[in-house]
Tab-separated table of C-alpha atoms in Angstrom:
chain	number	residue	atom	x	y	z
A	656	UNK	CA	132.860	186.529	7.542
A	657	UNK	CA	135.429	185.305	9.886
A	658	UNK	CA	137.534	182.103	9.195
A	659	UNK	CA	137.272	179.107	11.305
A	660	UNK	CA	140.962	179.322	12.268
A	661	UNK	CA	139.910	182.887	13.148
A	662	UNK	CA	137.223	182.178	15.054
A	663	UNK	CA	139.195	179.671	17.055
A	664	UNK	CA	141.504	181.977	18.208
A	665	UNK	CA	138.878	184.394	19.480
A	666	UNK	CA	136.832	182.026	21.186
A	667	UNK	CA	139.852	179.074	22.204
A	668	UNK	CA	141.117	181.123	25.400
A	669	UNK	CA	137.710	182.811	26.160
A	670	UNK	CA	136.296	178.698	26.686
A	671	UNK	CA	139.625	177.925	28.791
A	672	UNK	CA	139.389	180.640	31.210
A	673	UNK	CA	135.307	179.843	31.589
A	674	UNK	CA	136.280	175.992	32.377
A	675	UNK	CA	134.847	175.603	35.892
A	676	UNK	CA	136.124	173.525	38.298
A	677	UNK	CA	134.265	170.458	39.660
A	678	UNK	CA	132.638	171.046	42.516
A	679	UNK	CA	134.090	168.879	45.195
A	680	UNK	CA	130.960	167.545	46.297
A	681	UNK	CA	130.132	166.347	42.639
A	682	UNK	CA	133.505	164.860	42.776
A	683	UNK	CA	133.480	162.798	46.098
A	684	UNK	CA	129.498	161.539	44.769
A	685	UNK	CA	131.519	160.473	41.590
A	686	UNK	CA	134.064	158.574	43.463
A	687	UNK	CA	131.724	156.697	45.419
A	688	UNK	CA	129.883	155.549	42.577
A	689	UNK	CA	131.781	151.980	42.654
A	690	UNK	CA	130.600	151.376	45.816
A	691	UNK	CA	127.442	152.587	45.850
A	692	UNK	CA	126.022	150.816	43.036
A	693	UNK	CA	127.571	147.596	44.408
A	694	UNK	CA	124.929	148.292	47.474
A	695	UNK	CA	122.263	148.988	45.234
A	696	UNK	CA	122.732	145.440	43.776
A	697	UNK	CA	123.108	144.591	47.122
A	698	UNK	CA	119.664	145.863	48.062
A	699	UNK	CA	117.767	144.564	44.947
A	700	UNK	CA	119.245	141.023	45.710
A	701	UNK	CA	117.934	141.641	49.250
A	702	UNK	CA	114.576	142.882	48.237
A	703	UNK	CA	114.207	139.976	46.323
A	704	UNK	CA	114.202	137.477	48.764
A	705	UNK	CA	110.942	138.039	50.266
A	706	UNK	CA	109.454	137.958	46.822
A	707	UNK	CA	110.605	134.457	46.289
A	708	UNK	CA	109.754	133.494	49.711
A	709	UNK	CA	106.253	134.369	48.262
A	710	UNK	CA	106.229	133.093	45.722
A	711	UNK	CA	106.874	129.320	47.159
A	712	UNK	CA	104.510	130.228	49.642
A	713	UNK	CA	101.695	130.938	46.761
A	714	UNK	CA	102.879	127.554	45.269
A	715	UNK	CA	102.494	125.655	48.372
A	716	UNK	CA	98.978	127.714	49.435
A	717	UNK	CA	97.684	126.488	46.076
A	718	UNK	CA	98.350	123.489	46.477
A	719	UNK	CA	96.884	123.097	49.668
A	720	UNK	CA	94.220	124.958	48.672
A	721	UNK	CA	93.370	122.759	45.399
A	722	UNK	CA	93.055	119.849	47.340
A	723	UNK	CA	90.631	121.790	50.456
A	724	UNK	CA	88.738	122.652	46.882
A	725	UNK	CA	88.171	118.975	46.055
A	726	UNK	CA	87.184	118.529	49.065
A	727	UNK	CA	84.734	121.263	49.089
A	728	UNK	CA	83.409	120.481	45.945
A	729	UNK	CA	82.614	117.088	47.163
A	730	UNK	CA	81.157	117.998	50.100
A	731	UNK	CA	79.186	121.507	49.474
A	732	UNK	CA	78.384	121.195	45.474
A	733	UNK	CA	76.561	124.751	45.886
A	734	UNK	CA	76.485	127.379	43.052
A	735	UNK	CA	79.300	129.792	45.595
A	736	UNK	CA	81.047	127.117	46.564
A	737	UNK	CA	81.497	125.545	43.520
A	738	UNK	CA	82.623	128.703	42.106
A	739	UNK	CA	84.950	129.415	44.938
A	740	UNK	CA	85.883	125.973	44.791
A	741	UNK	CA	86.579	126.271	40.642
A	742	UNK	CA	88.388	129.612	40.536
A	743	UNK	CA	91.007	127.875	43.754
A	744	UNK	CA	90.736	124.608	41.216
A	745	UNK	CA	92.463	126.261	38.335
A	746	UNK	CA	94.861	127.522	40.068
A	747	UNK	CA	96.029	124.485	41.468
A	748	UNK	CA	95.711	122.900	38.446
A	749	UNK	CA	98.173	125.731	36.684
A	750	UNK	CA	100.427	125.202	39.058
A	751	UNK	CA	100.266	121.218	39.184
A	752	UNK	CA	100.613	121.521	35.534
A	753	UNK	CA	104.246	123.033	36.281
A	754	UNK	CA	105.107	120.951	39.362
A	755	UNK	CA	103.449	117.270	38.609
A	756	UNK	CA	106.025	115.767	39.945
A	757	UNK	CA	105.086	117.398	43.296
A	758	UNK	CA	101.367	116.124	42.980
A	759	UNK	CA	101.847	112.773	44.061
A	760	UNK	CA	105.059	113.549	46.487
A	761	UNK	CA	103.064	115.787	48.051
A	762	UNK	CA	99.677	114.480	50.218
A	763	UNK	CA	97.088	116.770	52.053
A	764	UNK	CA	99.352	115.789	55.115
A	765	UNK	CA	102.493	116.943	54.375
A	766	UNK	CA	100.558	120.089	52.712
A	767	UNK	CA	100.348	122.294	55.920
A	768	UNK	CA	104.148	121.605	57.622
A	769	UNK	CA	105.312	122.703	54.123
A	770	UNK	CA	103.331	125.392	54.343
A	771	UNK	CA	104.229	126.632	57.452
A	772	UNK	CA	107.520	125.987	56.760
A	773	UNK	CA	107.340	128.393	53.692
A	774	UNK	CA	105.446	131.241	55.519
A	775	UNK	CA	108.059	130.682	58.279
A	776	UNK	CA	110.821	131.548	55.624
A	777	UNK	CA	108.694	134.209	53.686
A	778	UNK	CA	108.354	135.678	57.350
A	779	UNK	CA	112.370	135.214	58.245
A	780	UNK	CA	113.034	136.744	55.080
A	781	UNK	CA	110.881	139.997	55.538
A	782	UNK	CA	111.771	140.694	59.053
A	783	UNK	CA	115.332	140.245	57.966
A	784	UNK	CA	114.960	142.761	55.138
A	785	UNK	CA	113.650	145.230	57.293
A	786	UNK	CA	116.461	145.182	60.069
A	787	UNK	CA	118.512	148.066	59.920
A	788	UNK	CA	121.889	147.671	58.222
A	789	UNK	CA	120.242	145.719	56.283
A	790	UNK	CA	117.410	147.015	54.372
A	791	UNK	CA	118.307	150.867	55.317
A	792	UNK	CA	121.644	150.112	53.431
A	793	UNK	CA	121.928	153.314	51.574
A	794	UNK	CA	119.402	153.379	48.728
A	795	UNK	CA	120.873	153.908	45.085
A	796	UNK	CA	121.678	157.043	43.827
A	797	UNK	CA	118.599	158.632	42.272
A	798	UNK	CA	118.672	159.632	38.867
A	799	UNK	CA	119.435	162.672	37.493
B	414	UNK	CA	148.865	163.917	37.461
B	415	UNK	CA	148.756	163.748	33.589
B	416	UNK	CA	144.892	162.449	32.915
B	417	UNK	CA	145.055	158.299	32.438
B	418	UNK	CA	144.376	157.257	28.672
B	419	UNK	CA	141.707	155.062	27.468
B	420	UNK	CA	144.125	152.063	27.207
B	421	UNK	CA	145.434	152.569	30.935
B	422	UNK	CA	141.874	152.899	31.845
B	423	UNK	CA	140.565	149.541	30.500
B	424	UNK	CA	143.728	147.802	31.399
B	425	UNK	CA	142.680	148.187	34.530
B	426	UNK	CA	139.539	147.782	34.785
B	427	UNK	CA	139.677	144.598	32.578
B	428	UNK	CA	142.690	143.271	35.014
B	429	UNK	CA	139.732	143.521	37.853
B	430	UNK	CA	140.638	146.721	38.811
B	431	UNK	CA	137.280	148.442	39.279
B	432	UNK	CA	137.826	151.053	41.123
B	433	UNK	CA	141.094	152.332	40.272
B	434	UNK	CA	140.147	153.073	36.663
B	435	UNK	CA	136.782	154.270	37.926
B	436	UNK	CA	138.874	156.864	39.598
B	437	UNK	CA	141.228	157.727	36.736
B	438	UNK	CA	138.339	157.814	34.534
B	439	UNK	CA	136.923	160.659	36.867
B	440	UNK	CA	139.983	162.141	37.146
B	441	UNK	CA	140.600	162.120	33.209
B	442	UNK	CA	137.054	163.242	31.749
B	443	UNK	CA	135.046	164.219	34.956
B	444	UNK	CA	135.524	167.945	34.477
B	445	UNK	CA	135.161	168.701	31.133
B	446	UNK	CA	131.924	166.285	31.000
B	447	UNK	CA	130.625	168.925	34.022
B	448	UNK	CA	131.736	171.546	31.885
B	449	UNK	CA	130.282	170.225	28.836
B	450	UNK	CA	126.708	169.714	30.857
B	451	UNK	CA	127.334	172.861	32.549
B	452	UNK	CA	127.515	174.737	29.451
B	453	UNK	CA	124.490	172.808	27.643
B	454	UNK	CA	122.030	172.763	30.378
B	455	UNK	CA	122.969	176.220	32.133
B	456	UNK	CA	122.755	175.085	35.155
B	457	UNK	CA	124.430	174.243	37.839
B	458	UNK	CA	122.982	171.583	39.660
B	459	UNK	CA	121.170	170.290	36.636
B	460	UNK	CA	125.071	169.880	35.504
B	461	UNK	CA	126.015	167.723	38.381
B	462	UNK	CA	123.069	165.687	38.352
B	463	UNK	CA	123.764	165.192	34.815
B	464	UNK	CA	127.657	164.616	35.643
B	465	UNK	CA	126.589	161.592	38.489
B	466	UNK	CA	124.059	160.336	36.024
B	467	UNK	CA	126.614	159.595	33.352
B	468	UNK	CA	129.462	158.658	35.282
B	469	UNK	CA	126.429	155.643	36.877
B	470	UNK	CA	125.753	154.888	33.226
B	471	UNK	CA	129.731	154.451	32.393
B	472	UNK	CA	129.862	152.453	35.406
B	473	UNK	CA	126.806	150.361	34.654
B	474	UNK	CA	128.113	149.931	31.052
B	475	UNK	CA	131.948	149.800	30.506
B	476	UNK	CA	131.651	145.850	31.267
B	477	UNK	CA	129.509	146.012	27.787
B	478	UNK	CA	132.036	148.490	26.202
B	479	UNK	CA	133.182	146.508	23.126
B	480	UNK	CA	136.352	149.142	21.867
B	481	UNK	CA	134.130	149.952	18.852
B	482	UNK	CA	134.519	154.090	19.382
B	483	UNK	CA	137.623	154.942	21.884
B	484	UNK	CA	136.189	154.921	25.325
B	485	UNK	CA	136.157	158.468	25.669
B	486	UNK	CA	133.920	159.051	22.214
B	487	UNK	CA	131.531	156.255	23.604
B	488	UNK	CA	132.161	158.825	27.214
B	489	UNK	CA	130.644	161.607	25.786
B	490	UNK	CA	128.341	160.081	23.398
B	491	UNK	CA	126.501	159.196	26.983
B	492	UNK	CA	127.068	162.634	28.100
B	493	UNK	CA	124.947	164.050	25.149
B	494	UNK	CA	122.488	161.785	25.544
B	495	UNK	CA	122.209	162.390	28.970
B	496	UNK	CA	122.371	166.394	28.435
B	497	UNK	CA	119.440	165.809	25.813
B	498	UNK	CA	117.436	163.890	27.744
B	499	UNK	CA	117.325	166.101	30.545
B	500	UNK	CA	117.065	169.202	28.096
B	501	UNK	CA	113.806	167.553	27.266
B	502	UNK	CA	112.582	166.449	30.134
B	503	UNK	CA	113.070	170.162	31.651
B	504	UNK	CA	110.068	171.863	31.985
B	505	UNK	CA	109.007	174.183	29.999
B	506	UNK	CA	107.665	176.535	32.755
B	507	UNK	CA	111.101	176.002	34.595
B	508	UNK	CA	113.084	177.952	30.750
B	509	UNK	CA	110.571	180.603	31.164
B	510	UNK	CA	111.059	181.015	34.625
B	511	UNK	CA	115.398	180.977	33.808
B	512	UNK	CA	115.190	183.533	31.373
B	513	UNK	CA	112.589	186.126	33.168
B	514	UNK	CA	115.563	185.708	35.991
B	515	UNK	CA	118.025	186.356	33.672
B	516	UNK	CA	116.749	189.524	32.168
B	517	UNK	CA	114.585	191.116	36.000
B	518	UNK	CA	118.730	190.799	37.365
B	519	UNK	CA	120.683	193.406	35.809
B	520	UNK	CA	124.373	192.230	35.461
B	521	UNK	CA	126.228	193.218	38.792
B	522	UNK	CA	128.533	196.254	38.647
B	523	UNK	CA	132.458	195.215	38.183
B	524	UNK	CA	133.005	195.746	41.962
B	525	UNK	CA	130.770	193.025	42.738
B	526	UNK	CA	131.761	190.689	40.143
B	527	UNK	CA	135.521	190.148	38.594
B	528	UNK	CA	136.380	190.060	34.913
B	529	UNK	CA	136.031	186.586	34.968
B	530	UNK	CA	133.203	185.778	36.490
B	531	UNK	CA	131.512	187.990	33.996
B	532	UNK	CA	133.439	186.074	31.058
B	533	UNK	CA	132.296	183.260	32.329
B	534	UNK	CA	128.632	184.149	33.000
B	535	UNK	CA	128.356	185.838	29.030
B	536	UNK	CA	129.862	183.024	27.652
B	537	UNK	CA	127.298	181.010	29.143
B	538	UNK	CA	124.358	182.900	28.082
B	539	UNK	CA	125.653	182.855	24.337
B	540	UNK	CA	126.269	179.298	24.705
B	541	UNK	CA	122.582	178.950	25.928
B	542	UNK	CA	121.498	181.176	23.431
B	543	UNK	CA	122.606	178.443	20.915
B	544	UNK	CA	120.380	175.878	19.208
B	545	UNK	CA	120.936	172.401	21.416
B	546	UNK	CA	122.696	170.691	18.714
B	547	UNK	CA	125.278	173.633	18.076
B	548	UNK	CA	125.402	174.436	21.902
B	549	UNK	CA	126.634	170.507	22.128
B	550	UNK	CA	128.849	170.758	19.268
B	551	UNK	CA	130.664	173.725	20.054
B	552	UNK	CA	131.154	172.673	23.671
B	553	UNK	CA	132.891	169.348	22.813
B	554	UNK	CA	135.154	171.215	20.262
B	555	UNK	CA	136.410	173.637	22.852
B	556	UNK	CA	136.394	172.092	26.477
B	557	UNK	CA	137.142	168.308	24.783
B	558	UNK	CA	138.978	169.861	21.496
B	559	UNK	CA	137.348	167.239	20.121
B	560	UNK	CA	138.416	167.294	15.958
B	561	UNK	CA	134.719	167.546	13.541
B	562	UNK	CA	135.278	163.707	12.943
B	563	UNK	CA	135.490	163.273	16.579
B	564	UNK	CA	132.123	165.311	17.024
B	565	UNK	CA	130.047	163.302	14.332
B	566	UNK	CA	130.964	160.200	15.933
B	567	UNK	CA	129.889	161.270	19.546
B	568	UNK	CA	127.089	162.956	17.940
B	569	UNK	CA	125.981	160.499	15.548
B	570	UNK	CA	125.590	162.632	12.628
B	571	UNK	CA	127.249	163.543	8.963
B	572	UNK	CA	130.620	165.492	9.630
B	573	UNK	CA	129.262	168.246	6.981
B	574	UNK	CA	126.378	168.598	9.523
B	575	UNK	CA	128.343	169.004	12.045
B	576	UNK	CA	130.335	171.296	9.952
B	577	UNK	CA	127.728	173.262	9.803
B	578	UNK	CA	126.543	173.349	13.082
B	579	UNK	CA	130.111	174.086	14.004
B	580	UNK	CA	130.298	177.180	11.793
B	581	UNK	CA	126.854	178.527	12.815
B	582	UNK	CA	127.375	178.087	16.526
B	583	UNK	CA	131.170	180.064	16.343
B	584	UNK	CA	129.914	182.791	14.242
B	585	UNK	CA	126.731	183.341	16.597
B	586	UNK	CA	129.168	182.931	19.849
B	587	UNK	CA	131.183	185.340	18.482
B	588	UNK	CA	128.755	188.344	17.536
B	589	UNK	CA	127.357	187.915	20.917
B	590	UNK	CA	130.936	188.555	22.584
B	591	UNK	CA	131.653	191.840	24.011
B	592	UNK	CA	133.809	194.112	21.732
B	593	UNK	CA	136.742	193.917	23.680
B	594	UNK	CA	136.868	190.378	22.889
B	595	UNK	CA	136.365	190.833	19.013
C-alpha cells in the first residue's frame, strides 16, 4: 500500500499536465455574464409591465362590471342571469372589499373613461414590449 | 497576471465595482472550476455549461455572500453542487450511450494522438471511473490543492470521510495508471 505523500507525487504532475485550458468561447460567455444578467432583469422588469397593466384593467373591468350586474339583476332576475349576474357580483365585491375607498369615488360614469384609459395603457404597454430592442433584448442565459 | 485573492475580489466588488472583480474572479478560479467539472462530468460541453451555470450563480449570489467560508470555498461549494446536480439530472440512457463509445473506439495509435493527449484522455477515464464523491474529492485536491479541511468544508462532510474518500480515490487512480507512470 502506497503512502499518501507517495501517491501525491505519482499523481501531482500527471493532474498538472491534464489541466485543460478554458475554451475561449466559455471564457468570453463568462465575461459577459455581468451584463447579461443585468438584461435579463431588464427583460423581467419589462415583461412585467403588461401584467400590471392587466391587472388594473381586471380591477377596473370588475368594477364596471359589478355595477352592469346590479343592474342586471334588477332588471332580468332570471335563473342565467342571476347567476351570471352573481358569479360578476362576487367579484366585484372581492375587489371592493380591497379598494372601498374607490366605491364611492368611483360612479358608473367615470367607470368606462377609466377603463379605457387602463386598456389604453395595458395596450401601450404590450405593443411596447414587443418592439424590437426592446422585448428581443437578448434573452437570459439558459441554464446549464 | 498573478490570480486576484478573495479580499481583492470583494474589495471590489463591495466598492461597486461589479464587473472588475467579476472578471478577476474568472480570471482567478474560472479554469480550474472547468477543470474540476470537466473532470467530474467527462464532458466537455456538459463542463462549460456547468462552468456558465456557476459563474451565473456566483454572480446572482456574491451580494448574499456573508464571509462565513472564504469566497473561494463558498466558489466551489457551488461548483459541486452544480456538478451533482447535473450528474443527476444526466440521463441514464445518455452514460450508457458514453461508455459503449468509449469501449466500440479503440484508443488511436501514438501517431494520431501525442503523449499528452493520451495522459490526458486516461486520466479522465480513471477519474470517471471513480465513485462521484471521490471523483469530486480528488479533483479539488489536485487542480484546487485544496488541503482535506478545505475539501470537507466545500463538501460538507466529516474530514475522516473525506479522508477516506481521498485515500480510496488515489489508490484506485493510481492502479488504473499505465506502468510507466507507476
Amino acid at each position: 500500500m502506497l503512502r499518501p505523500a507517495e501517491l501525491d507525487a505519482r499523481l501531482q504532475p500527471i493532474f498538472d499536465r491534464a489541466r485543460q485550458p478554458m475554451p475561449p468561447d466559455l471564457q468570453a460567455r463568462l465575461l459577459e455574464i455581468p451584463a447579461r444578467q443585468a438584461v435579463a432583469t431588464l427583460w423581467w422588469t419589462r415583461r412585467l409591465l403588461p401584467l400590471a397593466a392587466a391587472l388594473g384593467l381586471l380591477a377596473v373591468a370588475a368594477t364596471a362590471g359589478g355595477r352592469i350586474a346590479d343592474f342586471l339583476r334588477h332588471l332580468l332576475g332570471g335563473r342565467i342571469a342571476g347567476a351570471i349576474s352573481e358569479g360578476t357580483y362576487r367579484l366585484y365585491s372581492l375587489v371592493m372589499e380591497q379598494w372601498a375607498p374607490w366605491q364611492e369615488a368611483l360612479p358608473l360614469a367615470y367607470a368606462a373613461p377609466m377603463f379605457m384609459v387602463f386598456a389604453a395603457a395595458a395596450l401601450a404597454a404590450l405593443w411596447l414590449s414587443y418592439q424590437p430592442g426592446i422585448s428581443r433584448l437578448p434573452a437570459p442565459i439558459p441554464a446549464a | 497576471m498573478a490570480a486576484a485573492s478573495d479580499a481583492e475580489i470583494l474589495t471590489l466588488y463591495r466598492g461597486g465595482q461589479v464587473e472588475a472583480a467579476f472578471r478577476l474572479l474568472v480570471a482567478a478560479h474560472g479554469e480550474k472550476v472547468y477543470n474540476i467539472a470537466l473532470f467530474t462530468l467527462n464532458d466537455e460541453n456538459l463542463a462549460a455549461d456547468a462552468s456558465q451555470e456557476v459563474f451565473i450563480k456566483v454572480y446572482r449570489n456574491l451580494s448574499r455572500f456573508k464571509g462565513d467560508a472564504s469566497l473561494s470555498t463558498w466558489l466551489y461549494r457551488i461548483a459541486k453542487n452544480v456538478c451533482f446536480d447535473l450528474l443527476k439530472k444526466r440521463h441514464p440512457e445518455r452514460l450508457e450511450e458514453d461508455q459503449e463509445r468509449q469501449l466500440a473506439s479503440p484508443a488511436p495509435g501514438p501517431e494520431a494522438e501525442t503523449i499528452q493527449d493520451w495522459e490526458h484522455r486516461r486520466l479522465r477515464d480513471a477519474v470517471a471511473a471513480l465513485p462521484e464523491v471521490q471523483r469530486m474529492a480528488v479533483n479539488l485536491y489536485y487542480f484546487q490543492q485544496y488541503s482535506y479541511e478545505e475539501i470537507a468544508e466545500v463538501m460538507d462532510q466529516p474530514l475522516g470521510t473525506i479522508k477516506s474518500h481521498l485515500h480510496r480515490g488515489k489508490s484506485a487512480l493510481a492502479a488504473a495508471l499505465p506502468e510507466r507512470e507507476k
